[in-house]
Coordinates of C-alpha atoms and ligand atoms in Angstrom, one line a residue:
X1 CA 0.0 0.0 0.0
X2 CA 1.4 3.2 -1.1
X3 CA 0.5 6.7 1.0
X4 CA -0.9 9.4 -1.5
X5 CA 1.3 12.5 -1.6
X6 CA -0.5 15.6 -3.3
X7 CA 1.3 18.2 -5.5
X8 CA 0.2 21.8 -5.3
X9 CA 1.8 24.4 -8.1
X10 CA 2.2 27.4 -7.0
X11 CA 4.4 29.0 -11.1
X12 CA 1.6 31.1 -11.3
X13 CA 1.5 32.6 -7.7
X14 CA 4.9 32.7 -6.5
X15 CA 6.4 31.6 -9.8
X16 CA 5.2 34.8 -10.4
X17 CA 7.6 37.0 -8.7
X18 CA 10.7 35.8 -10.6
X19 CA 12.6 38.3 -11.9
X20 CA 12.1 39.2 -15.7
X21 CA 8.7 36.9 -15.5
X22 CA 5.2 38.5 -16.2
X23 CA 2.6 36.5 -17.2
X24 CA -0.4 37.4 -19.7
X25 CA -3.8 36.3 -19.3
X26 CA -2.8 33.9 -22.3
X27 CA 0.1 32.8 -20.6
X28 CA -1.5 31.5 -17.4
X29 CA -4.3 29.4 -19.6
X30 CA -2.0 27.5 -21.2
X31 CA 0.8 27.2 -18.2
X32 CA -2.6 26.0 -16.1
X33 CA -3.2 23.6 -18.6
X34 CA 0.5 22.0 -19.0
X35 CA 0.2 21.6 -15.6
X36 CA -3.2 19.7 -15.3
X37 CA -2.1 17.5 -18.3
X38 CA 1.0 16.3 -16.2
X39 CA -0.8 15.3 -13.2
X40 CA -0.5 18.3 -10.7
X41 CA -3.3 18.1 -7.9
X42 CA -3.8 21.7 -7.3
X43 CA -3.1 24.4 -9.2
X44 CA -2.7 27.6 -7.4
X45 CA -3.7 30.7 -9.9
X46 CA -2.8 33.9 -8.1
X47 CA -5.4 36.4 -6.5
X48 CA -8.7 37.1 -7.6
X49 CA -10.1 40.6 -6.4
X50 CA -6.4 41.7 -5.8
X51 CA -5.8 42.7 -9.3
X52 CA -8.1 42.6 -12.6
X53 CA -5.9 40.2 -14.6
X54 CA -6.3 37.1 -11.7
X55 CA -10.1 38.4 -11.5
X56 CA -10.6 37.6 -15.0
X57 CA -8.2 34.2 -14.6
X58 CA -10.9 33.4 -12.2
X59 CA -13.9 34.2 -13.8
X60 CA -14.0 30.2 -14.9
X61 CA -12.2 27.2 -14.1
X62 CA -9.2 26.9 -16.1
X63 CA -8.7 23.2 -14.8
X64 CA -10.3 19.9 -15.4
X65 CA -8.6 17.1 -13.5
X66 CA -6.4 19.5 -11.0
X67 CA -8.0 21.3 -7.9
X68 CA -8.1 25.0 -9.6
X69 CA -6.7 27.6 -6.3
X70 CA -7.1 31.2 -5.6
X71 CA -4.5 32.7 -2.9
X72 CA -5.2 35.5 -0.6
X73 CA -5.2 37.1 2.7
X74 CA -6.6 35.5 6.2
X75 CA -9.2 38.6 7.2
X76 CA -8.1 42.3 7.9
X77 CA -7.8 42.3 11.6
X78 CA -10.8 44.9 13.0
X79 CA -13.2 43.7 10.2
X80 CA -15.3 41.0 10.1
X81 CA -15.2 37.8 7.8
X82 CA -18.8 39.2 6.2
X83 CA -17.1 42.8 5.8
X84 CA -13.6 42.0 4.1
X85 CA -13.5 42.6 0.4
X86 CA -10.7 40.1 0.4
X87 CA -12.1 37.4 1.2
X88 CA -15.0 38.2 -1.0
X89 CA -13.2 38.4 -4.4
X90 CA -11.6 34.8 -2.8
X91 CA -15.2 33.6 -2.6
X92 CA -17.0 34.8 -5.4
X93 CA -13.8 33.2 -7.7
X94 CA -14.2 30.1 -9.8
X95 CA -11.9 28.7 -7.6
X96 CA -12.0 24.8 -6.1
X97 CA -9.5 25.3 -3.3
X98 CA -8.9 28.6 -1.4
X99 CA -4.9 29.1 -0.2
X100 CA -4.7 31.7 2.9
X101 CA -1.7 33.1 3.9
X102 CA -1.1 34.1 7.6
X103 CA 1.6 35.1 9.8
X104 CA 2.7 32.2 12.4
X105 CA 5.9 34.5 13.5
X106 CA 5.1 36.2 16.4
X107 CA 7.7 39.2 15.8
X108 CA 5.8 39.5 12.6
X109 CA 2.4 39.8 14.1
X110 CA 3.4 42.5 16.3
X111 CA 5.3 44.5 14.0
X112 CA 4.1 43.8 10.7
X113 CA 0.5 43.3 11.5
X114 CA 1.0 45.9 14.6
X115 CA -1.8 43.3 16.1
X116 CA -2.1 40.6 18.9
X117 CA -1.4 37.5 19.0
X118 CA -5.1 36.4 20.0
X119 CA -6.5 38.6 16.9
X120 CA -3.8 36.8 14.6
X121 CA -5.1 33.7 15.6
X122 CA -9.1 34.6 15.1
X123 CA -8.2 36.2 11.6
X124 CA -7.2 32.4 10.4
X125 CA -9.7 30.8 12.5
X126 CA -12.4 32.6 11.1
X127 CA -10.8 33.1 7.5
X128 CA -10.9 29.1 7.5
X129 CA -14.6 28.7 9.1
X130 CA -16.0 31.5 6.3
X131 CA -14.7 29.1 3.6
X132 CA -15.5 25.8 5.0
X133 CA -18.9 27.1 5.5
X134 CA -18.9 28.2 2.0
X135 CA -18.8 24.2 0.9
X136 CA -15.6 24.9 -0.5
X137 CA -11.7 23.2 0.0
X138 CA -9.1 25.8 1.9
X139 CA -6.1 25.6 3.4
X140 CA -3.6 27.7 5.1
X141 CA -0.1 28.6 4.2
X142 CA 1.7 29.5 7.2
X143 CA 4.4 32.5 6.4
X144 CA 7.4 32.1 7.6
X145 CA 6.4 29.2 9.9
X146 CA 10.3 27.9 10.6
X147 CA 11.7 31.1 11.6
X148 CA 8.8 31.1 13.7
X149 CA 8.9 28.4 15.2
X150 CA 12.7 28.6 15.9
X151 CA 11.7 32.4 17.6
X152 CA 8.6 30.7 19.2
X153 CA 7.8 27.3 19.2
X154 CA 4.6 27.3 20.9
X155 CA 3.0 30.3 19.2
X156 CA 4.1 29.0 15.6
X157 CA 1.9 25.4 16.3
X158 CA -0.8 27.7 17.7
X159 CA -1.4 29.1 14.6
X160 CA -0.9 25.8 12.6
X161 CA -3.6 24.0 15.2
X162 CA -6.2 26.6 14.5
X163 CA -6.0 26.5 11.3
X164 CA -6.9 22.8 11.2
X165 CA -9.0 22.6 14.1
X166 CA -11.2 25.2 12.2
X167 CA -11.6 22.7 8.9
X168 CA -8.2 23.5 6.8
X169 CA -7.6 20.5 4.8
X170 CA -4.0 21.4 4.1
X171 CA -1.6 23.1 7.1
X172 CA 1.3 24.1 4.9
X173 CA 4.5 25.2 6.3
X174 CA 6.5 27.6 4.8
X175 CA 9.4 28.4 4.5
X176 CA 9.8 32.1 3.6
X177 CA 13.2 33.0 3.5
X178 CA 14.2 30.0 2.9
X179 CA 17.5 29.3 4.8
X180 CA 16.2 26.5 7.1
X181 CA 18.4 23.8 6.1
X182 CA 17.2 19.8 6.0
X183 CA 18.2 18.5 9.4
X184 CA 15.9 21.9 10.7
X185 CA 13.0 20.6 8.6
X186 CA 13.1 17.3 9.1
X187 CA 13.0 18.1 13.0
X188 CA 10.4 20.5 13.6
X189 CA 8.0 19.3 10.9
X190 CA 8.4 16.4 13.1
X191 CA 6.9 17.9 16.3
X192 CA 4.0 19.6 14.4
X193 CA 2.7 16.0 13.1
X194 CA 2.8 15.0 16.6
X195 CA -0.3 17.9 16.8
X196 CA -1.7 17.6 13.1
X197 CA -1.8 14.3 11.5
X198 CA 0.8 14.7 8.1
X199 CA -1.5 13.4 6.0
X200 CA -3.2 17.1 6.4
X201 CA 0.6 19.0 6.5
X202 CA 2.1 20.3 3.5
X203 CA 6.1 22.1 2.8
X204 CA 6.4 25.1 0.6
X205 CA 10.2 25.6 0.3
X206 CA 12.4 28.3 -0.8
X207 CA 15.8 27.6 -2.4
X208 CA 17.9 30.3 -0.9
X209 CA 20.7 27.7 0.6
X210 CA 20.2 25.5 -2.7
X211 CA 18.2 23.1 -0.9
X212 CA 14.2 23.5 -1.3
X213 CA 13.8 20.4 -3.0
X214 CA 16.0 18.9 -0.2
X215 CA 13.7 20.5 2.7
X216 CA 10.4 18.9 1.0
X217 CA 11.7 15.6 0.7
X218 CA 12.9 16.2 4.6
X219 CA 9.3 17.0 5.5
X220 CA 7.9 14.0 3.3
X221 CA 10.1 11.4 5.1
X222 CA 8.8 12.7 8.6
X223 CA 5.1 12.8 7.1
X224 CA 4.3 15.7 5.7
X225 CA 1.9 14.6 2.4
X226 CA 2.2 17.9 0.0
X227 CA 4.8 19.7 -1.5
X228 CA 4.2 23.1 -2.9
X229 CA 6.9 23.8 -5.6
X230 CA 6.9 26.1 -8.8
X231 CA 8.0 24.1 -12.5
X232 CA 11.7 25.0 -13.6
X233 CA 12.1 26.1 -9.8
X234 CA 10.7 29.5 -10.7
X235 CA 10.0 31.8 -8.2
X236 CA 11.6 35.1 -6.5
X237 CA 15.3 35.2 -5.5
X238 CA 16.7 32.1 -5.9
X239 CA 13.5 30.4 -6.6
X240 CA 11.2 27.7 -5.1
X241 CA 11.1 23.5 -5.0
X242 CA 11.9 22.6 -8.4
X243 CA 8.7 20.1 -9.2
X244 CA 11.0 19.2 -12.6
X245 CA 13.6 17.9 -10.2
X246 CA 10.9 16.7 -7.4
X247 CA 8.7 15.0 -9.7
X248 CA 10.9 12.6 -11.5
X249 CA 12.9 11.7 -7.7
X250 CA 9.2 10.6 -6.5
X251 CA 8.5 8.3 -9.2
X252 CA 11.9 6.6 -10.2
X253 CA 13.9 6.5 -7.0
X254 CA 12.8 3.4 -4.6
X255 CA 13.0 4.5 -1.6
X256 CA 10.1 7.3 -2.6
X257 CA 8.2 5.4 -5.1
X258 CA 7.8 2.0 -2.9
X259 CA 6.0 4.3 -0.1
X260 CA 4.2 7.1 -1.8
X261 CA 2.1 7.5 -5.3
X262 CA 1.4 10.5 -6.7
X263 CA -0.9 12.0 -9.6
X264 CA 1.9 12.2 -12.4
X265 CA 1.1 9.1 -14.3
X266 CA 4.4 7.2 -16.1
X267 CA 3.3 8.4 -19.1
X268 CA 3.0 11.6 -17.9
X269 CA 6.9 11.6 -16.5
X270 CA 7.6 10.9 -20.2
X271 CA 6.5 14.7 -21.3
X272 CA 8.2 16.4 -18.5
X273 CA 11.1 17.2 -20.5
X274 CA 8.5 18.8 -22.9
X275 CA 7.3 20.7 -20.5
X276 CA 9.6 22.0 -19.0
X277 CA 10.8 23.6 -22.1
X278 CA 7.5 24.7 -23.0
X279 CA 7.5 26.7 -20.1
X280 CA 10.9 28.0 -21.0
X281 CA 9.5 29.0 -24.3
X282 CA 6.3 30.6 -23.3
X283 CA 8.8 33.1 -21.2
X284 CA 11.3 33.7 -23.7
X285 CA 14.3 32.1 -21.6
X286 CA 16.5 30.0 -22.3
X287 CA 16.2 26.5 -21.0
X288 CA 18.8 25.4 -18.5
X289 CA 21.0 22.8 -20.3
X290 CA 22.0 21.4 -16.2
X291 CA 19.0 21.4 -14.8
X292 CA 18.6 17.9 -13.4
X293 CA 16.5 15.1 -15.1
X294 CA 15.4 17.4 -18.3
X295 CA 18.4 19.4 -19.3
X296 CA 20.0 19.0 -22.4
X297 CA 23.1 18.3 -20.7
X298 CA 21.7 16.4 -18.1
X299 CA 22.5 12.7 -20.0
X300 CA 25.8 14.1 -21.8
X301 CA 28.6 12.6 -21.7
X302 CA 31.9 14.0 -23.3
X303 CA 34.6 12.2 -22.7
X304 CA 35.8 9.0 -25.4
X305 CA 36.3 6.6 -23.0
X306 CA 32.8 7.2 -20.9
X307 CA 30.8 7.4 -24.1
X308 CA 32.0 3.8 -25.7
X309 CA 30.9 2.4 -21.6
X310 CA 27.6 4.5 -22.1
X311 CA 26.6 2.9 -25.7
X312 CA 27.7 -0.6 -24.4
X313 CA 25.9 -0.1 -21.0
X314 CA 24.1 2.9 -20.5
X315 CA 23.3 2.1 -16.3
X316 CA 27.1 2.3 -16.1
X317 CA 26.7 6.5 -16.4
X318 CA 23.1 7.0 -16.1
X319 CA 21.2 7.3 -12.9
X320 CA 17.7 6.7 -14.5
X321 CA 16.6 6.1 -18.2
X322 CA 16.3 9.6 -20.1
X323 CA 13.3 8.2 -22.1
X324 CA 11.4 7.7 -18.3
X325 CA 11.2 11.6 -18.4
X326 CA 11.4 12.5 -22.1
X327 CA 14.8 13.4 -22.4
X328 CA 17.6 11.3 -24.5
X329 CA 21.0 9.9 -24.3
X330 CA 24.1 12.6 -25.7
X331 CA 27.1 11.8 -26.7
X332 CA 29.1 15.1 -27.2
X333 CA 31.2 15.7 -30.3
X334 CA 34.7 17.3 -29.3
X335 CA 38.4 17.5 -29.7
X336 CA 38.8 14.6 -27.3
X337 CA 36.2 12.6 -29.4
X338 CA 37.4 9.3 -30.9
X339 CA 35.2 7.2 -33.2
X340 CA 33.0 5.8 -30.6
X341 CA 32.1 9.7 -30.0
X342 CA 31.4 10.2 -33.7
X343 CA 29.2 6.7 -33.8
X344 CA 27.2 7.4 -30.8
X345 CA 26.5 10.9 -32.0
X346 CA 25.3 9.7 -35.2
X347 CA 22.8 7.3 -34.0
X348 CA 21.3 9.7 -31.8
X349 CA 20.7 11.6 -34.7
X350 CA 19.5 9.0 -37.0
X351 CA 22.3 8.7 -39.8
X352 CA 23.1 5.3 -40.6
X353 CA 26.0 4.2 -41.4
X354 CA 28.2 0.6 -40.5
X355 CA 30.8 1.1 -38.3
X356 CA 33.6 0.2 -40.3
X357 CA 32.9 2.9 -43.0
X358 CA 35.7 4.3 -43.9
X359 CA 33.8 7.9 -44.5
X360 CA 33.9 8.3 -40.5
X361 CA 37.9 8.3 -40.5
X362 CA 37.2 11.6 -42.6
X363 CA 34.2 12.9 -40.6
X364 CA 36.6 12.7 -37.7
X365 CA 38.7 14.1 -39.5
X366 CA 36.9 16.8 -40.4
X367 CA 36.0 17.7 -37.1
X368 CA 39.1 18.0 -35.6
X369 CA 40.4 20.1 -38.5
X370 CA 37.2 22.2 -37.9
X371 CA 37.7 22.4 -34.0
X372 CA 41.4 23.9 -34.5
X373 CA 39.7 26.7 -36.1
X374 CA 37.4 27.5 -33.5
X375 CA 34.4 25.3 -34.9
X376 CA 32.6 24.0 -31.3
X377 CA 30.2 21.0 -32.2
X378 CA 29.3 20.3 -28.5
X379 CA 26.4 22.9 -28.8
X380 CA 25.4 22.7 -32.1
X381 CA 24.1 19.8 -33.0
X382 CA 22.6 21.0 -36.3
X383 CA 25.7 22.1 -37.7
X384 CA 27.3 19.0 -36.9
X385 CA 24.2 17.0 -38.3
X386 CA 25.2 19.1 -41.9
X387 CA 28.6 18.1 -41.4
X388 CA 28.0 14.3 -41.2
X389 CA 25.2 14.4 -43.8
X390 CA 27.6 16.1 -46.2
X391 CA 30.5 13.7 -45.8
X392 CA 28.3 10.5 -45.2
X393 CA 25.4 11.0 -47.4
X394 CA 24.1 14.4 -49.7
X395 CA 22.4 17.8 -48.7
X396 CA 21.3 19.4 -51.6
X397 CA 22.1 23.3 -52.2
X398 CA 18.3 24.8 -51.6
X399 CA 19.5 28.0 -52.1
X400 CA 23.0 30.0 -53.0
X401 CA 23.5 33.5 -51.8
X402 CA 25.4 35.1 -54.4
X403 CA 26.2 37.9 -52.6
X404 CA 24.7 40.3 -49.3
X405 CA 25.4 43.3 -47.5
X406 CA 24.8 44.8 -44.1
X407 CA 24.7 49.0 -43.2
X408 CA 24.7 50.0 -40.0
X409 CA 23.9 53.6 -39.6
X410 CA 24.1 55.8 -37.0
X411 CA 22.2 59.0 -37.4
X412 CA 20.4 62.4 -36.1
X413 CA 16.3 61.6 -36.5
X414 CA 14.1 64.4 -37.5
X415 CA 13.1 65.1 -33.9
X416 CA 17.6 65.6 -32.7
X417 CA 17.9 62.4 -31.1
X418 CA 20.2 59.5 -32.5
X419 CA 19.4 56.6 -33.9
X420 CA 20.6 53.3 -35.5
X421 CA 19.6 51.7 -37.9
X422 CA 20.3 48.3 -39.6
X423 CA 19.6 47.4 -43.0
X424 CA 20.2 43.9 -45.0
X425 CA 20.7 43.2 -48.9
X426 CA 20.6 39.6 -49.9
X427 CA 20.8 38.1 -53.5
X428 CA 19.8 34.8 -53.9
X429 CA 19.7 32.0 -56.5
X430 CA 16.9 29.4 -55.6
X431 CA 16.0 26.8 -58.5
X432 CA 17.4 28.8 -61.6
X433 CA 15.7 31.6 -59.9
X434 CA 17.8 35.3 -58.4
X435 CA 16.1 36.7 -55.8
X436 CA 16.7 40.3 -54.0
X437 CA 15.0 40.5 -50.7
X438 CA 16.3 43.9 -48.1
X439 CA 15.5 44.3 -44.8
X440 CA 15.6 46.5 -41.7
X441 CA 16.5 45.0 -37.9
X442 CA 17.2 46.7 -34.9
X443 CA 20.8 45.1 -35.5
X444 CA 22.8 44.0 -37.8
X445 CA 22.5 39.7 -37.2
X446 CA 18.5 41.0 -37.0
X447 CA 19.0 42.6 -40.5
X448 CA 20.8 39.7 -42.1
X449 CA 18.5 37.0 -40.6
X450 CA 15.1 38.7 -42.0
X451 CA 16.3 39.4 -45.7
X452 CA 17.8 36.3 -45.5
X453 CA 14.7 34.1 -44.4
X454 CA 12.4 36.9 -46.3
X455 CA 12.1 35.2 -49.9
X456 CA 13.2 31.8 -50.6
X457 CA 10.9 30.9 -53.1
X458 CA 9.6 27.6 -53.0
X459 CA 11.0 26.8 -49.9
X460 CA 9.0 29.8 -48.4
X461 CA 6.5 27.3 -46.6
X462 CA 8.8 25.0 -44.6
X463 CA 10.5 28.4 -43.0
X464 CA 8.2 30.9 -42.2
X465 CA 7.6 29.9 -38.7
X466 CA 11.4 30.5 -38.1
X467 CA 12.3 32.4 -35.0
X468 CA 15.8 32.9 -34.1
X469 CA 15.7 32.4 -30.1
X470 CA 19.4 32.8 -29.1
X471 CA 22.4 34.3 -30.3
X472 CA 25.9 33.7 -28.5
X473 CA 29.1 35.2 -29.4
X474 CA 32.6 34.7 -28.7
X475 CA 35.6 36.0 -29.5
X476 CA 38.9 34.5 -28.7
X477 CA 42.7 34.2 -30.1
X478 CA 42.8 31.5 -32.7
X479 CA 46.3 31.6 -34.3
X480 CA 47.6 35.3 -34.8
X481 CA 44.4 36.7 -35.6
X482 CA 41.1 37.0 -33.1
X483 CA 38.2 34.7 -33.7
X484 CA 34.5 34.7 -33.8
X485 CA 32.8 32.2 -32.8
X486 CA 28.9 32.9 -32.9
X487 CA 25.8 30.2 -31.8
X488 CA 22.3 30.4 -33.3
X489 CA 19.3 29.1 -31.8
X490 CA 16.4 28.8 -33.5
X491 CA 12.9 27.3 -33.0
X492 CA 10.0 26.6 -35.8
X493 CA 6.2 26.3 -35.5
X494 CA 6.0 23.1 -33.6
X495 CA 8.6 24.3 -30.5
X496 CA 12.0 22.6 -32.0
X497 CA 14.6 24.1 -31.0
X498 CA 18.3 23.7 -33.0
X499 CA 21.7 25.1 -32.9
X500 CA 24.1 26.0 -35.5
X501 CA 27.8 27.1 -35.3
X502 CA 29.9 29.8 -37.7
X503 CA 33.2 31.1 -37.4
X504 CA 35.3 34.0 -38.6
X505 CA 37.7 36.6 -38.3
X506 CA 34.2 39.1 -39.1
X507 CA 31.2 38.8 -36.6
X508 CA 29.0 39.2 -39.6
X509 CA 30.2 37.0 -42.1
X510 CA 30.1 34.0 -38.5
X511 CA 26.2 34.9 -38.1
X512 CA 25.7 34.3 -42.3
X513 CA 27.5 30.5 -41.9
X514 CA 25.1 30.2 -38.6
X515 CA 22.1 31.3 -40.0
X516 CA 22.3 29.7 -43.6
X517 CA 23.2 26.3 -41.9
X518 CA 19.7 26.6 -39.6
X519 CA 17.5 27.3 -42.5
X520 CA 19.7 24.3 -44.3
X521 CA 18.8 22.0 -41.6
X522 CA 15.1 23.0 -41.4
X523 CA 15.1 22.3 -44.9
X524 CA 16.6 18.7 -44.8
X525 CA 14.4 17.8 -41.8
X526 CA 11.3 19.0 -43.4
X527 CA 12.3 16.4 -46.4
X528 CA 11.8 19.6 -48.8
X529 CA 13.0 18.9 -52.4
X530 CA 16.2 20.6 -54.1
Ligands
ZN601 ZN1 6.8 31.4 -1.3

């Protein structure tokens, strides 16, 4: 018999206050829905009647399997339940669940609040009550409940026991600042499941000393039975429990999944990858390649030796299977690679070939000769696809720029202020065919990129949903001269993401190679026809 442990996401509430994040109406709909499609028990939405945007998220459930949950204040102290305005926008929500927050630090109660402790404690108890009587779910999220409890042990479980005792399902305890470290949580969420049974206490951890996913699991193995985390560990400052790392740890290490189920099916796990990257996408960020289970990097391995062990046994260097959450198996390309390297890489990416061809002698080759000049396979996998598929098989020449040019201009506009501008020339030859396209970017790569991608004739189709979602440069000393290295990244319609590599003494002429080897790619993937 396995004990159920419930998952509560909290991306769109406290997710919320990461830096650079700020999600749109449209945003939270389809973040709400990732997150019901993978299994999440409640999903927290942000505050209804505290500002228009949440009011409108509210005005219908946005979930169907997941408990949909609107956050918000216990009751002003001095008003009643009846009279808060709070607590009626909370209410009048489309909400399942209702999340209060309230203060279980004493310090904070008398200076923050500026009330007493008795008031404190009849603002949750009737804050609770109102809902319960309401017919609906609630639950309280104690702030700052370990610093709290360290300050004032008694007071802290005070405020957790009224809470329950006045019909919370869920006593949450949170951990605000989020330096408690493991040993601290394991300990004192101990003594408050002597007072409330865990299957009705829940952690909400902060990552500040790198450990939030390491405090819920803490509070799980004394009892606690939810964790309230953010996707991609989102959240303010250093973030919140990662539920990408948490997730995956429930269901594929023993000595969690042998005690505890939860509502991510297997198939489920298999699209975490996916979503996490979704997520990543929706926000314009760039996915972290080391984030554990579903970063790119997080099943690469570089070195020649370790990558002929992983093909012949991959449990030798792989903690779990990388298909169990949607990721895959890398084997990166480098200086140091020998021809198991070059093998591996190529049946990752689907070119066959037997492995005593004597075409991968000169693919290796190749590379090496490509890598003394500042080529860098490791990170672009789609120039390094080209590569392999021009020595070891054909890619057709879709397209053959004849010539372009780039002017950047720096100038006085009509009104006295400055201004630059970029503009791109391109002249093309597509099937017998010479085509001029210009264009104007708010830089020079921009430029280049748009004229470029503007008019390919036939091949129009297969790259209009181009996007170009990263751009890296480097510049180092390769030989007497400096070097530019520059990475593209670029997505298409369906949320694929590749990289492509160029290199040259001119930043410029680096993008071109990059950018004319993505569209290439896109081309040969989309099987279009030279
Ligand atoms: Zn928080």
């Amino acid at each position: 018999m396995t004990d159920r442990l419930y998952l509560f996401d909290t991306t769109l509430r406290d997710g919320a206050q990461t830096t650079g994040v700020d999600f749109s109406l449209e945003d939270k709909i389809q973040i709400a829905n990732m997150l019901d499609g993978l299994g999440i028990d409640y999903v927290e939405g942000g505050y209804p009647g505290a500002n228009p945007m949440d009011t409108d998220f509210f005005s219908k459930k946005r979930t169907k399997k997941a408990r949909f949950t609107a956050f918000g204040m216990t009751k002003k102290i001095g008003r009643s339940v009846s009279n808060d305005p709070g607590i009626a926008g909370l209410l009048a929500s489309q909400s399942d669940a209702i999340c209060f927050v309230g203060k279980a630090w004493d310090y904070q109660v008398r200076v923050a609040l500026e009330a007493t402790l008795e008031d404190n404690l009849d603002s949750v108890r009737e804050s609770i009550a109102a809902v319960v009587a309401a017919g609906r779910e609630t639950m309280l999220d104690c702030e700052h409940f370990f610093d709290g409890y360290k300050a004032n042990p008694n007071y802290a479980l005070q405020v957790a026991k009224a809470a329950y005792e006045a019909g919370a399902r869920w006593v949450v305890l949170c951990d605000t600042n989020g330096g408690t470290l493991p040993h601290e949580v394991e300990h004192i969420v101990g003594e408050v499941i002597k007072h409330i049974p865990g299957s009705h206490v829940g952690i909400h951890a902060h990552d500040d000393t790198g450990q939030a996913v390491a405090n819920s699991f803490a509070a799980v193995r004394v009892g606690a039975r939810q964790i309230q985390g953010t996707l991609n560990g989102l959240g303010e400052r250093c973030g919140n429990a990662n539920l990408a790392t948490i997730i995956p740890t429930l269901k594929l290490k023993k000595e969690f999944a042998e005690k505890l189920s939860i509502g991510v099916s297997d198939e489920a796990l298999k699209t975490l990858t996916q979503v996490s990257r979704a997520l990543d996408e929706l926000l314009n960020r760039s996915p972290n390649r080391h984030a554990p289970y579903v970063g790119a990097s997080a099943f690469a391995t570089k070195a020649g030796i370790h990558a002929s062990a992983v093909m012949k046994d991959p449990h030798t260097y792989e903690h779990v299977e990388p298909e169990s959450v949607g990721n895959r198996r890398k084997v990166l390309v480098s200086d140091q690679a020998g021809r198991s390297n070059i093998l591996a890489e190529l049946e990752r990416l689907g070119i066959e070939v037997k492995k005593d061809d004597h075409r991968i002698s000169r693919l290796l080759e190749e590379v090496k000769e490509r890598e003394g000049l500042g080529y860098s396979y490791e990170g672009a996998d789609a120039s390094f696809f080209l590569l392999a598929q021009r020595i070891l098989g054909e890619v057709p020449e879709f397209f053959r720029v004849q010539r372009f040019s780039v002017n950047v201009e720096r100038r006085f506009s009509d009104g006295g202020d400055t201004e630059t501008i970029a503009e791109a020339f391109v002249k093309v030859d597509v099937d017998g065919e010479t085509l001029i396209s210009a264009a104007e970017g708010n830089g020079p790569v921009n430029a280049l990129d748009l004229a470029l991608r503007k008019d390919l004739g036939k091949y129009q189709t297969y790259i209009s949903g181009l996007e170009l979602v990263d751009y890296k440069v480097r510049i180092f000393q390769g030989g007497s001269d400096a070097v530019t290295r520059v990475l593209v990244e670029t997505a298409d319609e369906t949320g694929e993401r590749w990289t492509t590599v160029g290199v040259s003494s001119n930043i410029i002429d680096a993008s071109f190679q990059a950018l004319s080897d993505s569209i290439t790619y896109k081309l040969v993937r989309s099987g279009a026809k030279a």
